[in-house]
Amino acid sequence: MRLSREAFIPAEALQVRIAELGNEISRDYADRDLCVLCVLKGAAPFTMALLQGLQASIALDFICAKSYAGTESTGTVELKYTPDIALGGRHLLLVEDILDTGRTAARLLAWVREQGP
């Protein structure tokens, strides 16, 4: 498959939508503490853009999962880094960038559920 150099979504439209999401999240969590859990490394740029528009009280931490060796999926997901902060009983927003096979997302969600947010 050949990749196009043209953007699928113009940068301005992305910025508008990210600001809208920030407003929606801020409204939904105005009176609650929210933990934003960013999946490294791919989700970091989007997470940082989203955080700029949040008005809610947040804690930020990171999680890192590895399921590829080069450009090939290994078929297993290894958690390379997990958050330092306790997630139990907290409201959690998990920010991921790309869903391919769904294995990483399933592994992350299973781990998150074990933490009891």
mmCIF file of C-alpha atoms in Angstrom:
data_model
loop_
_atom_site.group_PDB
_atom_site.id
_atom_site.type_symbol
_atom_site.label_atom_id
_atom_site.label_comp_id
_atom_site.label_asym_id
_atom_site.label_seq_id
_atom_site.Cartn_x
_atom_site.Cartn_y
_atom_site.Cartn_z
ATOM 1 C CA MET A 1 0.000 0.000 0.000
ATOM 2 C CA ARG A 2 1.334 3.423 -0.928
ATOM 3 C CA LEU A 3 1.007 6.152 1.630
ATOM 4 C CA SER A 4 -0.176 9.563 0.541
ATOM 5 C CA ARG A 5 1.673 12.680 1.641
ATOM 6 C CA GLU A 6 -1.651 14.498 1.925
ATOM 7 C CA ALA A 7 -3.234 14.787 5.349
ATOM 8 C CA PHE A 8 -6.457 12.818 5.792
ATOM 9 C CA ILE A 9 -7.710 15.481 8.180
ATOM 10 C CA PRO A 10 -6.441 19.066 7.991
ATOM 11 C CA ALA A 11 -4.406 20.234 11.009
ATOM 12 C CA GLU A 12 -6.892 23.021 11.735
ATOM 13 C CA ALA A 13 -9.779 20.550 11.931
ATOM 14 C CA LEU A 14 -7.775 18.381 14.346
ATOM 15 C CA GLN A 15 -7.013 21.373 16.563
ATOM 16 C CA VAL A 16 -10.693 22.321 16.675
ATOM 17 C CA ARG A 17 -11.751 18.776 17.560
ATOM 18 C CA ILE A 18 -9.055 18.420 20.242
ATOM 19 C CA ALA A 19 -10.268 21.675 21.822
ATOM 20 C CA GLU A 20 -13.855 20.378 21.717
ATOM 21 C CA LEU A 21 -12.780 17.134 23.404
ATOM 22 C CA GLY A 22 -10.910 19.121 26.060
ATOM 23 C CA ASN A 23 -14.064 21.151 26.749
ATOM 24 C CA GLU A 24 -16.229 18.020 26.941
ATOM 25 C CA ILE A 25 -13.831 16.255 29.310
ATOM 26 C CA SER A 26 -13.488 19.395 31.447
ATOM 27 C CA ARG A 27 -17.271 19.661 31.702
ATOM 28 C CA ASP A 28 -17.722 15.955 32.505
ATOM 29 C CA TYR A 29 -14.997 15.979 35.187
ATOM 30 C CA ALA A 30 -15.452 19.517 36.545
ATOM 31 C CA ASP A 31 -16.050 18.277 40.098
ATOM 32 C CA ARG A 32 -13.921 15.103 40.010
ATOM 33 C CA ASP A 33 -10.245 14.285 39.935
ATOM 34 C CA LEU A 34 -9.188 12.665 36.688
ATOM 35 C CA CYS A 35 -6.116 10.583 35.967
ATOM 36 C CA VAL A 36 -4.951 10.754 32.354
ATOM 37 C CA LEU A 37 -2.944 7.667 31.441
ATOM 38 C CA CYS A 38 -0.951 8.163 28.232
ATOM 39 C CA VAL A 39 0.240 5.121 26.284
ATOM 40 C CA LEU A 40 3.859 5.767 25.287
ATOM 41 C CA LYS A 41 5.185 6.722 22.926
ATOM 42 C CA GLY A 42 2.677 7.253 20.173
ATOM 43 C CA ALA A 43 -0.103 8.886 22.176
ATOM 44 C CA ALA A 44 2.170 11.500 23.791
ATOM 45 C CA PRO A 45 1.717 14.300 21.195
ATOM 46 C CA PHE A 46 -2.082 13.968 21.216
ATOM 47 C CA THR A 47 -2.174 13.694 25.016
ATOM 48 C CA MET A 48 -0.140 16.879 25.418
ATOM 49 C CA ALA A 49 -2.392 18.755 22.988
ATOM 50 C CA LEU A 50 -5.476 17.503 24.823
ATOM 51 C CA LEU A 51 -4.102 18.480 28.246
ATOM 52 C CA GLN A 52 -3.607 22.068 27.107
ATOM 53 C CA GLY A 53 -7.369 22.467 26.841
ATOM 54 C CA LEU A 54 -8.382 20.662 30.019
ATOM 55 C CA GLN A 55 -9.770 22.748 32.860
ATOM 56 C CA ALA A 56 -10.341 19.744 35.137
ATOM 57 C CA SER A 57 -8.096 18.719 38.016
ATOM 58 C CA ILE A 58 -5.852 16.028 36.541
ATOM 59 C CA ALA A 59 -2.998 13.735 37.363
ATOM 60 C CA LEU A 60 -0.884 12.550 34.441
ATOM 61 C CA ASP A 61 1.028 9.309 34.218
ATOM 62 C CA PHE A 62 2.268 6.950 31.536
ATOM 63 C CA ILE A 63 2.161 3.306 30.540
ATOM 64 C CA CYS A 64 4.282 1.624 27.879
ATOM 65 C CA ALA A 65 3.418 -1.591 26.081
ATOM 66 C CA LYS A 66 5.460 -3.435 23.479
ATOM 67 C CA SER A 67 3.995 -5.854 20.978
ATOM 68 C CA TYR A 68 6.122 -5.292 17.891
ATOM 69 C CA ALA A 69 9.629 -6.318 16.909
ATOM 70 C CA GLY A 70 10.475 -3.874 14.161
ATOM 71 C CA THR A 71 7.415 -3.730 11.938
ATOM 72 C CA GLU A 72 6.071 -7.181 12.823
ATOM 73 C CA SER A 73 3.663 -8.000 15.650
ATOM 74 C CA THR A 74 5.063 -10.567 18.081
ATOM 75 C CA GLY A 75 1.570 -11.730 19.006
ATOM 76 C CA THR A 76 2.191 -10.969 22.683
ATOM 77 C CA VAL A 77 2.018 -7.744 24.653
ATOM 78 C CA GLU A 78 4.603 -6.879 27.267
ATOM 79 C CA LEU A 79 4.051 -4.001 29.677
ATOM 80 C CA LYS A 80 7.410 -2.232 29.755
ATOM 81 C CA TYR A 81 6.391 0.520 32.176
ATOM 82 C CA THR A 82 3.350 1.010 34.409
ATOM 83 C CA PRO A 83 2.208 4.116 36.282
ATOM 84 C CA ASP A 84 3.743 5.241 39.554
ATOM 85 C CA ILE A 85 0.451 6.552 40.907
ATOM 86 C CA ALA A 86 -2.261 4.319 42.321
ATOM 87 C CA LEU A 87 -5.263 4.053 40.012
ATOM 88 C CA GLY A 88 -7.667 2.369 42.428
ATOM 89 C CA GLY A 89 -10.894 4.311 42.884
ATOM 90 C CA ARG A 90 -9.875 7.052 40.443
ATOM 91 C CA HIS A 91 -11.547 8.285 37.295
ATOM 92 C CA LEU A 92 -9.272 7.285 34.433
ATOM 93 C CA LEU A 93 -8.857 8.436 30.856
ATOM 94 C CA LEU A 94 -6.658 6.044 28.861
ATOM 95 C CA VAL A 95 -5.185 7.736 25.768
ATOM 96 C CA GLU A 96 -3.880 5.412 23.024
ATOM 97 C CA ASP A 97 -2.855 6.258 19.484
ATOM 98 C CA ILE A 98 -3.223 3.338 17.068
ATOM 99 C CA LEU A 99 -5.385 0.237 17.276
ATOM 100 C CA ASP A 100 -4.121 -2.477 14.972
ATOM 101 C CA THR A 101 -4.832 -6.054 16.039
ATOM 102 C CA GLY A 102 -6.477 -4.961 19.311
ATOM 103 C CA ARG A 103 -4.088 -7.113 21.389
ATOM 104 C CA THR A 104 -2.357 -4.141 23.003
ATOM 105 C CA ALA A 105 -5.647 -2.423 23.808
ATOM 106 C CA ALA A 106 -7.030 -5.644 25.311
ATOM 107 C CA ARG A 107 -3.906 -6.136 27.433
ATOM 108 C CA LEU A 108 -3.937 -2.519 28.604
ATOM 109 C CA LEU A 109 -7.620 -2.657 29.495
ATOM 110 C CA ALA A 110 -7.149 -5.921 31.403
ATOM 111 C CA TRP A 111 -4.272 -4.398 33.371
ATOM 112 C CA VAL A 112 -6.243 -1.206 34.050
ATOM 113 C CA ARG A 113 -9.269 -3.188 35.287
ATOM 114 C CA GLU A 114 -6.984 -5.062 37.719
ATOM 115 C CA GLN A 115 -6.059 -1.670 39.231
ATOM 116 C CA GLY A 116 -9.703 -0.892 40.075
ATOM 117 C CA PRO A 117 -10.197 2.646 38.757
#
